[in-house]
mmCIF file of C-alpha atoms and ligand atoms in Angstrom:
data_model
loop_
_atom_site.group_PDB
_atom_site.id
_atom_site.type_symbol
_atom_site.label_atom_id
_atom_site.label_comp_id
_atom_site.label_asym_id
_atom_site.label_seq_id
_atom_site.Cartn_x
_atom_site.Cartn_y
_atom_site.Cartn_z
ATOM 1 C CA UNK A 1 0.347 0.181 -0.524
ATOM 2 C CA UNK A 2 1.439 3.264 -0.748
ATOM 3 C CA UNK A 3 1.594 6.063 0.457
ATOM 4 C CA UNK A 4 -1.000 8.063 -1.492
ATOM 5 C CA UNK A 5 -0.940 11.289 0.457
ATOM 6 C CA UNK A 6 -3.140 12.104 3.470
ATOM 7 C CA UNK A 7 -3.853 15.690 5.156
ATOM 8 C CA UNK A 8 -1.697 16.478 7.905
ATOM 9 C CA UNK A 9 -4.162 17.604 10.210
ATOM 10 C CA UNK A 10 -3.800 16.986 14.700
ATOM 11 C CA UNK A 11 -5.547 14.679 16.283
ATOM 12 C CA UNK A 12 -6.719 13.312 13.715
ATOM 13 C CA UNK A 13 -4.761 10.137 13.153
ATOM 14 C CA UNK A 14 -3.736 7.393 15.285
ATOM 15 C CA UNK A 15 -0.374 5.604 14.779
ATOM 16 C CA UNK A 16 -0.515 2.213 15.160
ATOM 17 C CA UNK A 17 2.972 0.641 15.981
ATOM 18 C CA UNK A 18 3.630 -2.676 17.833
ATOM 19 C CA UNK A 19 6.708 -2.340 19.756
ATOM 20 C CA UNK A 20 8.525 -5.407 18.873
ATOM 21 C CA UNK A 21 8.385 -4.830 15.524
ATOM 22 C CA UNK A 22 11.748 -2.966 14.072
ATOM 23 C CA UNK A 23 9.824 -0.568 11.421
ATOM 24 C CA UNK A 24 6.947 0.244 14.016
ATOM 25 C CA UNK A 25 10.008 1.209 16.065
ATOM 26 C CA UNK A 26 11.659 3.588 14.076
ATOM 27 C CA UNK A 27 8.431 5.503 13.956
ATOM 28 C CA UNK A 28 7.423 5.604 17.402
ATOM 29 C CA UNK A 29 10.832 7.215 18.603
ATOM 30 C CA UNK A 30 10.732 9.671 15.100
ATOM 31 C CA UNK A 31 7.429 10.616 17.222
ATOM 32 C CA UNK A 32 8.870 10.997 20.266
ATOM 33 C CA UNK A 33 11.679 13.205 19.040
ATOM 34 C CA UNK A 34 10.078 15.551 16.917
ATOM 35 C CA UNK A 35 7.321 15.919 20.063
ATOM 36 C CA UNK A 36 4.098 14.774 18.047
ATOM 37 C CA UNK A 37 2.089 13.157 20.566
ATOM 38 C CA UNK A 38 -0.527 15.727 20.641
ATOM 39 C CA UNK A 39 -0.619 15.465 17.284
ATOM 40 C CA UNK A 40 -0.770 11.657 16.484
ATOM 41 C CA UNK A 41 -1.968 9.798 18.541
ATOM 42 C CA UNK A 42 -0.876 5.845 19.078
ATOM 43 C CA UNK A 43 -1.676 2.023 19.367
ATOM 44 C CA UNK A 44 -0.096 -0.416 20.408
ATOM 45 C CA UNK A 45 -0.638 -4.175 19.336
ATOM 46 C CA UNK A 46 0.891 -6.893 21.605
ATOM 47 C CA UNK A 47 3.753 -8.530 20.341
ATOM 48 C CA UNK A 48 1.884 -12.070 19.125
ATOM 49 C CA UNK A 49 -0.296 -13.087 16.506
ATOM 50 C CA UNK A 50 -1.978 -14.961 14.402
ATOM 51 C CA UNK A 51 -2.658 -15.759 10.867
ATOM 52 C CA UNK A 52 -5.190 -12.288 11.004
ATOM 53 C CA UNK A 53 -1.911 -10.546 12.658
ATOM 54 C CA UNK A 54 -1.794 -8.045 14.923
ATOM 55 C CA UNK A 55 -4.619 -7.431 18.057
ATOM 56 C CA UNK A 56 -4.903 -5.168 20.260
ATOM 57 C CA UNK A 57 -4.767 -7.815 22.961
ATOM 58 C CA UNK A 58 -3.027 -5.390 25.833
ATOM 59 C CA UNK A 59 -5.632 -2.811 25.713
ATOM 60 C CA UNK A 60 -8.920 -3.536 27.808
ATOM 61 C CA UNK A 61 -11.046 -5.621 26.396
ATOM 62 C CA UNK A 62 -9.101 -6.674 24.042
ATOM 63 C CA UNK A 63 -10.041 -3.256 21.600
ATOM 64 C CA UNK A 64 -7.818 -0.299 20.493
ATOM 65 C CA UNK A 65 -9.595 2.480 22.851
ATOM 66 C CA UNK A 66 -9.479 4.936 20.216
ATOM 67 C CA UNK A 67 -10.469 2.783 17.217
ATOM 68 C CA UNK A 68 -12.613 0.457 18.996
ATOM 69 C CA UNK A 69 -11.373 -2.573 17.038
ATOM 70 C CA UNK A 70 -9.503 -5.703 18.182
ATOM 71 C CA UNK A 71 -7.233 -6.162 15.078
ATOM 72 C CA UNK A 72 -5.485 -3.815 13.068
ATOM 73 C CA UNK A 73 -7.114 -5.860 10.448
ATOM 74 C CA UNK A 74 -10.288 -4.368 10.622
ATOM 75 C CA UNK A 75 -8.647 -0.713 9.943
ATOM 76 C CA UNK A 76 -7.131 -2.144 6.737
ATOM 77 C CA UNK A 77 -10.825 -3.914 5.532
ATOM 78 C CA UNK A 78 -12.040 -0.336 6.202
ATOM 79 C CA UNK A 79 -9.945 0.846 3.264
ATOM 80 C CA UNK A 80 -10.841 -2.382 1.328
ATOM 81 C CA UNK A 81 -13.268 -4.916 2.417
ATOM 82 C CA UNK A 82 -12.173 -7.346 -0.715
ATOM 83 C CA UNK A 83 -8.436 -7.354 -0.877
ATOM 84 C CA UNK A 84 -6.535 -6.359 2.706
ATOM 85 C CA UNK A 85 -2.931 -6.300 1.269
ATOM 86 C CA UNK A 86 -0.097 -7.067 3.933
ATOM 87 C CA UNK A 87 -1.579 -6.136 7.045
ATOM 88 C CA UNK A 88 1.567 -5.002 8.795
ATOM 89 C CA UNK A 89 2.982 -2.360 11.186
ATOM 90 C CA UNK A 90 3.388 0.514 11.191
ATOM 91 C CA UNK A 91 0.341 1.864 10.121
ATOM 92 C CA UNK A 92 -1.348 5.377 10.157
ATOM 93 C CA UNK A 93 -5.701 5.225 10.761
ATOM 94 C CA UNK A 94 -7.796 7.926 9.889
ATOM 95 C CA UNK A 95 -9.894 8.290 12.843
ATOM 96 C CA UNK A 96 -12.855 9.468 11.268
ATOM 97 C CA UNK A 97 -13.546 6.624 9.593
ATOM 98 C CA UNK A 98 -11.269 4.106 10.872
ATOM 99 C CA UNK A 99 -9.703 2.850 7.992
ATOM 100 C CA UNK A 100 -5.892 2.685 7.025
ATOM 101 C CA UNK A 101 -4.267 5.604 5.518
ATOM 102 C CA UNK A 102 -0.985 4.337 4.893
ATOM 103 C CA UNK A 103 1.393 1.336 5.623
ATOM 104 C CA UNK A 104 4.652 2.403 3.790
ATOM 105 C CA UNK A 105 7.000 2.317 6.678
ATOM 106 C CA UNK A 106 9.947 3.854 5.091
ATOM 107 C CA UNK A 107 8.008 7.224 4.005
ATOM 108 C CA UNK A 108 5.486 7.379 7.814
ATOM 109 C CA UNK A 109 8.778 8.909 9.378
ATOM 110 C CA UNK A 110 10.283 10.967 6.384
ATOM 111 C CA UNK A 111 6.442 12.547 6.659
ATOM 112 C CA UNK A 112 7.067 13.329 9.751
ATOM 113 C CA UNK A 113 10.375 15.268 9.785
ATOM 114 C CA UNK A 114 9.460 17.126 6.624
ATOM 115 C CA UNK A 115 5.167 17.007 6.350
ATOM 116 C CA UNK A 116 4.101 17.574 10.110
ATOM 117 C CA UNK A 117 6.895 20.159 10.896
ATOM 118 C CA UNK A 118 3.826 22.944 12.143
ATOM 119 C CA UNK A 119 3.426 20.208 14.860
ATOM 120 C CA UNK A 120 6.699 20.218 16.295
ATOM 121 C CA UNK A 121 7.298 20.644 19.509
ATOM 122 C CA UNK A 122 9.895 23.062 20.365
ATOM 123 C CA UNK A 123 13.491 22.392 19.747
ATOM 124 C CA UNK A 124 12.632 19.169 17.424
ATOM 125 C CA UNK A 125 16.128 18.156 16.482
ATOM 126 C CA UNK A 126 15.991 18.067 12.477
ATOM 127 C CA UNK A 127 16.404 14.371 11.592
ATOM 128 C CA UNK A 128 16.157 14.561 7.561
ATOM 129 C CA UNK A 129 18.264 18.225 7.102
ATOM 130 C CA UNK A 130 18.351 19.163 3.612
ATOM 131 C CA UNK A 131 21.730 19.299 2.962
ATOM 132 C CA UNK A 132 23.132 15.888 4.086
ATOM 133 C CA UNK A 133 19.285 13.934 2.641
ATOM 134 C CA UNK A 134 21.382 12.991 -0.692
ATOM 135 C CA UNK A 135 23.955 11.286 1.659
ATOM 136 C CA UNK A 136 21.769 9.709 3.946
ATOM 137 C CA UNK A 137 19.192 8.271 1.537
ATOM 138 C CA UNK A 138 22.117 6.336 0.179
ATOM 139 C CA UNK A 139 23.318 5.372 3.418
ATOM 140 C CA UNK A 140 19.642 4.379 4.379
ATOM 141 C CA UNK A 141 19.323 2.461 1.448
ATOM 142 C CA UNK A 142 22.765 0.837 2.571
ATOM 143 C CA UNK A 143 21.409 0.325 6.080
ATOM 144 C CA UNK A 144 17.867 -1.209 4.928
ATOM 145 C CA UNK A 145 19.060 -3.681 2.178
ATOM 146 C CA UNK A 146 21.964 -4.901 4.558
ATOM 147 C CA UNK A 147 21.310 -4.407 7.862
ATOM 148 C CA UNK A 148 17.842 -4.229 8.726
ATOM 149 C CA UNK A 149 16.488 -6.278 6.146
ATOM 150 C CA UNK A 150 20.287 -8.198 6.533
ATOM 151 C CA UNK A 151 19.400 -10.324 9.387
ATOM 152 C CA UNK A 152 16.031 -11.063 8.229
ATOM 153 C CA UNK A 153 17.902 -12.905 5.523
ATOM 154 C CA UNK A 154 19.993 -14.829 7.644
ATOM 155 C CA UNK A 155 16.922 -15.693 9.978
ATOM 156 C CA UNK A 156 14.804 -16.755 6.725
ATOM 157 C CA UNK A 157 17.091 -18.303 4.705
ATOM 158 C CA UNK A 158 15.841 -21.556 2.718
ATOM 159 C CA UNK A 159 19.183 -23.445 2.354
ATOM 160 C CA UNK A 160 22.519 -24.013 3.785
ATOM 161 C CA UNK A 161 23.978 -21.272 1.035
ATOM 162 C CA UNK A 162 21.816 -18.695 0.800
ATOM 163 C CA UNK A 163 22.148 -18.526 5.021
ATOM 164 C CA UNK A 164 26.219 -18.859 4.422
ATOM 165 C CA UNK A 165 25.618 -15.667 1.940
ATOM 166 C CA UNK A 166 23.464 -13.193 4.170
ATOM 167 C CA UNK A 167 25.550 -13.744 6.588
ATOM 168 C CA UNK A 168 29.103 -12.981 5.616
ATOM 169 C CA UNK A 169 26.410 -10.332 3.608
ATOM 170 C CA UNK A 170 25.005 -8.811 6.492
ATOM 171 C CA UNK A 171 28.505 -9.090 8.988
ATOM 172 C CA UNK A 172 30.418 -7.452 6.145
ATOM 173 C CA UNK A 173 27.693 -4.565 6.331
ATOM 174 C CA UNK A 174 28.249 -4.316 9.918
ATOM 175 C CA UNK A 175 32.127 -3.959 9.492
ATOM 176 C CA UNK A 176 32.198 -1.000 6.704
ATOM 177 C CA UNK A 177 29.672 0.538 9.562
ATOM 178 C CA UNK A 178 31.596 0.041 12.154
ATOM 179 C CA UNK A 179 34.467 1.658 10.793
ATOM 180 C CA UNK A 180 32.738 4.648 9.926
ATOM 181 C CA UNK A 181 31.401 5.174 13.588
ATOM 182 C CA UNK A 182 35.314 4.905 15.213
ATOM 183 C CA UNK A 183 35.635 8.657 14.322
ATOM 184 C CA UNK A 184 32.055 9.936 14.020
ATOM 185 C CA UNK A 185 29.851 9.609 17.336
ATOM 186 C CA UNK A 186 26.615 9.564 14.676
ATOM 187 C CA UNK A 187 26.268 8.335 11.498
ATOM 188 C CA UNK A 188 26.298 11.550 9.514
ATOM 189 C CA UNK A 189 28.711 13.349 11.900
ATOM 190 C CA UNK A 190 27.306 14.976 15.307
ATOM 191 C CA UNK A 191 24.348 15.552 15.132
ATOM 192 C CA UNK A 192 21.460 12.281 15.378
ATOM 193 C CA UNK A 193 19.121 12.009 12.029
ATOM 194 C CA UNK A 194 16.942 9.389 10.908
ATOM 195 C CA UNK A 195 19.555 7.248 9.369
ATOM 196 C CA UNK A 196 20.639 6.269 13.304
ATOM 197 C CA UNK A 197 17.421 5.882 14.175
ATOM 198 C CA UNK A 198 17.161 3.235 11.446
ATOM 199 C CA UNK A 199 20.315 1.342 12.279
ATOM 200 C CA UNK A 200 19.349 1.572 16.383
ATOM 201 C CA UNK A 201 16.170 -0.588 15.826
ATOM 202 C CA UNK A 202 18.299 -3.700 14.329
ATOM 203 C CA UNK A 203 21.188 -2.967 17.055
ATOM 204 C CA UNK A 204 19.054 -3.082 19.719
ATOM 205 C CA UNK A 205 17.165 -6.414 18.726
ATOM 206 C CA UNK A 206 20.576 -7.705 17.918
ATOM 207 C CA UNK A 207 21.665 -9.746 21.086
ATOM 208 C CA UNK A 208 18.080 -10.426 22.474
ATOM 209 C CA UNK A 209 16.467 -12.123 19.389
ATOM 210 C CA UNK A 210 18.701 -12.024 15.856
ATOM 211 C CA UNK A 211 22.065 -13.319 17.269
ATOM 212 C CA UNK A 212 19.956 -16.559 18.903
ATOM 213 C CA UNK A 213 16.654 -17.106 16.563
ATOM 214 C CA UNK A 214 18.135 -15.416 13.440
ATOM 215 C CA UNK A 215 21.680 -17.524 13.676
ATOM 216 C CA UNK A 216 23.737 -13.637 13.172
ATOM 217 C CA UNK A 217 26.282 -15.411 15.483
ATOM 218 C CA UNK A 218 29.691 -14.494 13.684
ATOM 219 C CA UNK A 219 29.756 -12.133 17.153
ATOM 220 C CA UNK A 220 27.300 -10.620 19.385
ATOM 221 C CA UNK A 221 26.411 -7.066 19.073
ATOM 222 C CA UNK A 222 28.357 -7.044 22.413
ATOM 223 C CA UNK A 223 31.440 -8.307 21.274
ATOM 224 C CA UNK A 224 31.352 -5.644 18.849
ATOM 225 C CA UNK A 225 32.964 -2.378 20.341
ATOM 226 C CA UNK A 226 32.475 0.473 18.278
ATOM 227 C CA UNK A 227 28.918 -0.584 17.730
ATOM 228 C CA UNK A 228 28.043 -1.728 21.055
ATOM 229 C CA UNK A 229 29.426 1.802 22.675
ATOM 230 C CA UNK A 230 27.345 3.784 19.670
ATOM 231 C CA UNK A 231 23.926 2.082 20.319
ATOM 232 C CA UNK A 232 24.347 2.362 23.999
ATOM 233 C CA UNK A 233 24.922 5.763 23.397
ATOM 234 C CA UNK A 234 21.791 5.843 21.713
ATOM 235 C CA UNK A 235 19.870 3.864 23.754
ATOM 236 C CA UNK A 236 20.394 6.245 26.907
ATOM 237 C CA UNK A 237 19.609 8.944 24.687
ATOM 238 C CA UNK A 238 15.665 10.318 25.521
ATOM 239 C CA UNK A 239 13.772 8.835 22.532
ATOM 240 C CA UNK A 240 15.442 5.589 21.884
ATOM 241 C CA UNK A 241 15.432 3.163 24.511
ATOM 242 C CA UNK A 242 12.212 4.529 26.555
ATOM 243 C CA UNK A 243 9.799 3.309 23.680
ATOM 244 C CA UNK A 244 12.603 -0.296 23.792
ATOM 245 C CA UNK A 245 10.012 -3.243 25.376
ATOM 246 C CA UNK A 246 12.566 -6.209 25.590
ATOM 247 C CA UNK A 247 10.421 -8.819 27.062
ATOM 248 C CA UNK A 248 7.652 -7.644 23.935
ATOM 249 C CA UNK A 249 10.388 -8.199 21.444
ATOM 250 C CA UNK A 250 11.156 -11.754 22.279
ATOM 251 C CA UNK A 251 8.170 -13.240 22.725
ATOM 252 C CA UNK A 252 7.019 -11.482 19.127
ATOM 253 C CA UNK A 253 10.016 -13.162 17.305
ATOM 254 C CA UNK A 254 10.099 -16.709 18.898
ATOM 255 C CA UNK A 255 6.403 -17.228 19.607
ATOM 256 C CA UNK A 256 5.204 -15.881 16.128
ATOM 257 C CA UNK A 257 7.978 -17.357 13.800
ATOM 258 C CA UNK A 258 6.954 -20.978 14.378
ATOM 259 C CA UNK A 259 8.424 -22.169 11.460
ATOM 260 C CA UNK A 260 11.936 -21.698 12.878
ATOM 261 C CA UNK A 261 11.053 -22.013 16.697
ATOM 262 C CA UNK A 262 8.483 -24.535 16.858
ATOM 263 C CA UNK A 263 8.776 -25.116 20.376
ATOM 264 C CA UNK A 264 7.703 -21.328 20.633
ATOM 265 C CA UNK A 265 9.971 -21.191 23.741
ATOM 266 C CA UNK A 266 11.216 -17.458 24.837
ATOM 267 C CA UNK A 267 14.995 -17.722 26.068
ATOM 268 C CA UNK A 268 14.808 -15.760 29.567
ATOM 269 C CA UNK A 269 18.283 -14.016 28.734
ATOM 270 C CA UNK A 270 20.259 -11.467 27.550
ATOM 271 C CA UNK A 271 20.804 -9.612 30.957
ATOM 272 C CA UNK A 272 19.703 -6.062 29.304
ATOM 273 C CA UNK A 273 20.820 -4.066 31.505
ATOM 274 C CA UNK A 274 24.321 -3.930 30.189
ATOM 275 C CA UNK A 275 22.292 -1.486 27.950
ATOM 276 C CA UNK A 276 22.650 0.965 31.022
ATOM 277 C CA UNK A 277 26.570 0.676 30.970
ATOM 278 C CA UNK A 278 29.333 3.790 30.639
ATOM 279 C CA UNK A 279 29.063 4.089 26.437
ATOM 280 C CA UNK A 280 32.312 6.728 26.832
ATOM 281 C CA UNK A 281 31.353 7.999 23.334
ATOM 282 C CA UNK A 282 31.117 11.573 24.480
ATOM 283 C CA UNK A 283 34.644 11.565 23.852
ATOM 284 C CA UNK A 284 34.025 11.631 19.974
ATOM 285 C CA UNK A 285 31.925 14.949 20.422
ATOM 286 C CA UNK A 286 29.288 15.893 18.955
ATOM 287 C CA UNK A 287 25.425 16.864 20.396
ATOM 288 C CA UNK A 288 22.413 14.488 19.875
ATOM 289 C CA UNK A 289 19.975 16.724 18.856
ATOM 290 C CA UNK A 290 22.255 19.983 16.881
ATOM 291 C CA UNK A 291 20.705 22.702 17.457
ATOM 292 C CA UNK A 292 17.831 21.117 19.379
ATOM 293 C CA UNK A 293 16.876 19.984 22.700
ATOM 294 C CA UNK A 294 16.165 16.472 24.163
ATOM 295 C CA UNK A 295 12.370 15.534 24.386
ATOM 296 C CA UNK A 296 10.546 15.439 27.855
ATOM 297 C CA UNK A 297 9.462 12.664 29.725
ATOM 298 C CA UNK A 298 7.636 9.724 27.919
ATOM 299 C CA UNK A 299 3.977 10.520 27.858
ATOM 300 C CA UNK A 300 1.812 9.295 30.838
ATOM 301 C CA UNK A 301 0.398 5.887 29.534
ATOM 302 C CA UNK A 302 2.657 5.531 27.004
ATOM 303 C CA UNK A 303 5.649 4.545 29.015
ATOM 304 C CA UNK A 304 7.683 0.408 28.452
ATOM 305 C CA UNK A 305 6.080 -2.052 30.515
ATOM 306 C CA UNK A 306 7.830 -2.551 33.503
ATOM 307 C CA UNK A 307 8.716 -6.500 32.336
ATOM 308 C CA UNK A 308 10.173 -5.559 29.241
ATOM 309 C CA UNK A 309 12.420 -2.411 30.707
ATOM 310 C CA UNK A 310 16.094 -2.597 30.581
ATOM 311 C CA UNK A 311 16.690 -2.289 34.312
ATOM 312 C CA UNK A 312 14.115 -5.097 34.520
HETATM 313 N N1 GSH B 401 8.377 -5.094 5.742
HETATM 314 C C1 GSH B 401 6.853 -4.286 6.111
HETATM 315 C C2 GSH B 401 7.446 -3.299 6.806
HETATM 316 C C3 GSH B 401 6.897 -3.389 7.832
HETATM 317 C C4 GSH B 401 6.550 -4.848 8.525
HETATM 318 O O1 GSH B 401 7.300 -5.691 7.863
HETATM 319 N N2 GSH B 401 6.487 -5.438 9.800
HETATM 320 C C5 GSH B 401 5.920 -6.564 9.812
HETATM 321 C C6 GSH B 401 5.965 -6.863 11.567
HETATM 322 S S1 GSH B 401 8.246 -6.598 12.136
HETATM 323 C C7 GSH B 401 4.264 -7.248 10.060
HETATM 324 O O2 GSH B 401 3.316 -6.177 10.357
HETATM 325 N N3 GSH B 401 4.232 -8.271 9.774
HETATM 326 C C8 GSH B 401 2.628 -8.938 9.548
HETATM 327 C C9 GSH B 401 2.401 -9.838 10.335
HETATM 328 O O3 GSH B 401 3.598 -9.822 11.394
HETATM 329 O O4 GSH B 401 1.554 -10.439 10.580
HETATM 330 C C10 GSH B 401 6.652 -3.617 4.560
HETATM 331 O O5 GSH B 401 7.546 -4.070 3.391
HETATM 332 O O6 GSH B 401 5.434 -2.909 4.527
#
């Protein structure tokens, strides 16, 4: 489903974004960094689902309190009763008619930066600066094909040969990005941009899920010093770690992907408190939000549940 353009209007749309999903996690981070909480509300499906996809099972009565539906599929059917396309999160739903307006995950966050500017908070960072767009577009394409999708290519490889190729391709890319980050605090230099958000959502899932479940195990993230320090630096920056629910992330992958984990047993480790350890990246200089400021506290009702937090 492409992004056919939807009129920007504060209070009209609901972002449906499961915390477990890396593509949805992106939208939660960007929404919070830009301070779009008042303009765009959020609905949060639980981590597991059946063939009919994501449900609002964590909400009271199992229905989203605003959309009043038990599953995101209902909002897709509102848009097209005959042939619901791929039912995925993130999705933006128009609360006027309850229909999905877009699930174009690559565009949603760029729209937050560019189309929703008048509703950004004071001090919102510029996550997609004009002078960096060419460089960022190229970099984000690379991160998408080689890393964001790279871990899935390993996990869902149908043959030893395909897995071997995917494994080398992924770790070659991680080595390349690690080298880039040796001397720069963030991917494009001194400030956080959307490129960092996109890399972060894969890195934060790496040791909890991808290393075991997807067999991306040349090293753990925590054994790759530059990437590990970079990821912790972001995790500890307001807007990043406070959107991450490790419990939901693990449940989603290990329970939903029955084909690669038929017992559906969810591992108890790793210890996530290591995410809060000193990272030392401040020595590289830079300032996370550039001319802007950090977002304030997480909105009441949008906090990560205690059992999913790094200090759980
Ligand atoms: N790859 C998706 C991006 C979003 C995505 O893959 N979301 C996953 C969750 S991480 C999803 O909702 N999958 C459908 C499902 O799990 O039922 C797309 O091309 O639109």
